[in-house]
């Protein structure tokens, strides 16, 4: 792998950028690997990278039915944060946030991680109290948090309607200064390039259509490019987790739903932080290209289609305009959707399964992008050692049966509600 | 926007309904069900990729539940019926 640096940039500029080497190979699948990872999103590619880097396992294939990064990794609103109240979640997401802080250097790929801060708005006094408690919990768990009053929020987001007669008056907010956004495609590309450099085969246009299991042990997979053997198979297929689990004869505590996002036409810089509101349920930031990136609720019905319906678009846009009245002048440029793996307690599943050698990484709900490095780190550990890492034992599949749900919002077993 | 044919009110816009999820689940018997049966009922879903039988509540209409068979890969609505009626073959 040629290292990217100011020198390689200068050298290639002199030759008209015609001699850059390919970032990764496109190998033919081998008949057998030590480990197969299904799904070349950030989680799958990252898992392969850490298996190679942290555990010395390099005979790995990552199988992708489309193109790498074409799933939710390339469809999300790129918000990265670690602002959870529950210790089980906070320790995991804080570990992930730390990995974000060194990701570009580690991968030698600029993922444009921008720690512009993430602000959660409070619209009632009770919510201010709850945020104070949550912020304290975050600090106790080694993360960073700051409670802001409305004047401090106004100073950070001048276009936000902080007036007393706003439809949803702003009473305060919880800021995580180290949170922010990243270039989502860059994360997939960076992990792909770094994994490939360590010998991982990334095989695109290769859909897994069946799992080979004999005597309770996984032995390989069936794909559109033939059968491939492996004694360890991990899935990181986001919204398709339930579909893959069916191939192993399992029903999961997961439903697939569609989540939409949208961007406005690009404008000059006007919002240099991330504003989210759980009560109104919308979140907004400005991309480096100048588009305002917006999202909100699920469409609220089961879906495996990567597109949603108009009522939700209207909903998100009206929420944004309520909070930022001046944005009503902007035109909407693009909308899209992704298939979300909504779990029954709103927390992910990173776990062994009853089938030996078969591992699950899914149930990411609205928030798996920020988890990418942490999830890949612990999933690699789980696969390499056939035991969870100390940060993902709580995300075991059996927790639902054992009564150890990690329900951050207390929403109960209704996947759409998390 | 989805157009859902309510057996009582006729074709209505999706926004009049709220979604109530998987219609294939049967509540276990209070007297005899085991913990495992309850776990399976409360937490596990088939989550099929294809035709899906689901319940919608006609909240801003007749306020009855409607059973809908919808292909979740295309959002096409294949059939609708009352909550206890059968929709015919093809669904899960
Ligand atoms: C609109 C939207 C906004 C979001 N906003 C945020 C946000 O702001 N912050 C945040 O933290 N998270 C957000 N998320 C969630 C986040 O995007 C995901 O949780 C995360 O990217 C999941 O990564 P992944 O690698 O697990 O999945 P993906 O990137 O979806 O990768 C899974 C891959 O598996 C492949 N695959 C599926 N089935 C098969 C098969 N049978 N064989 C081979 N390959 C298969 C798919 O093609 C896909 O490429 C958002 C999601 C959406 C849809
Ligand atoms: Zn009706």
Coordinates of N, CA and C in Angstrom, one line a residue, chain A residues 40-47 69 73 187-188 191 372 376:
Chain A
X40 N -20.0 -5.6 3.6 CA -18.9 -4.7 3.6 C -19.3 -3.2 3.8
X41 N -20.0 -3.0 5.0 CA -20.2 -1.7 5.5 C -19.0 -1.4 6.4
X42 N -19.1 -0.3 7.1 CA -18.0 0.1 8.0 C -17.8 -1.0 9.1
X43 N -18.9 -1.6 9.6 CA -18.7 -2.6 10.6 C -18.0 -3.8 10.1
X44 N -18.4 -4.3 9.0 CA -17.8 -5.5 8.4 C -16.3 -5.3 8.0
X45 N -16.1 -4.2 7.3 CA -14.7 -3.9 6.9 C -13.8 -3.7 8.1
X46 N -14.4 -2.9 9.1 CA -13.6 -2.6 10.3 C -13.3 -3.9 11.0
X47 N -14.2 -4.8 11.1 CA -14.0 -6.1 11.8 C -12.9 -6.9 11.1
X69 N -19.7 -0.1 1.2 CA -20.2 1.2 1.6 C -21.5 1.6 1.0
X73 N -23.9 2.5 5.8 CA -22.6 3.3 6.0 C -22.6 4.5 5.1
X187 N -15.0 6.4 5.7 CA -14.8 5.4 6.7 C -14.8 4.0 6.1
X188 N -15.8 3.8 5.1 CA -15.8 2.5 4.4 C -14.5 2.3 3.6
X191 N -11.3 1.8 5.9 CA -11.1 0.5 6.4 C -10.9 -0.5 5.3
X372 N -19.2 2.5 14.6 CA -18.4 1.7 13.7 C -17.1 1.2 14.2
X376 N -16.6 -2.8 15.5 CA -15.6 -3.6 14.7 C -14.6 -4.2 15.6

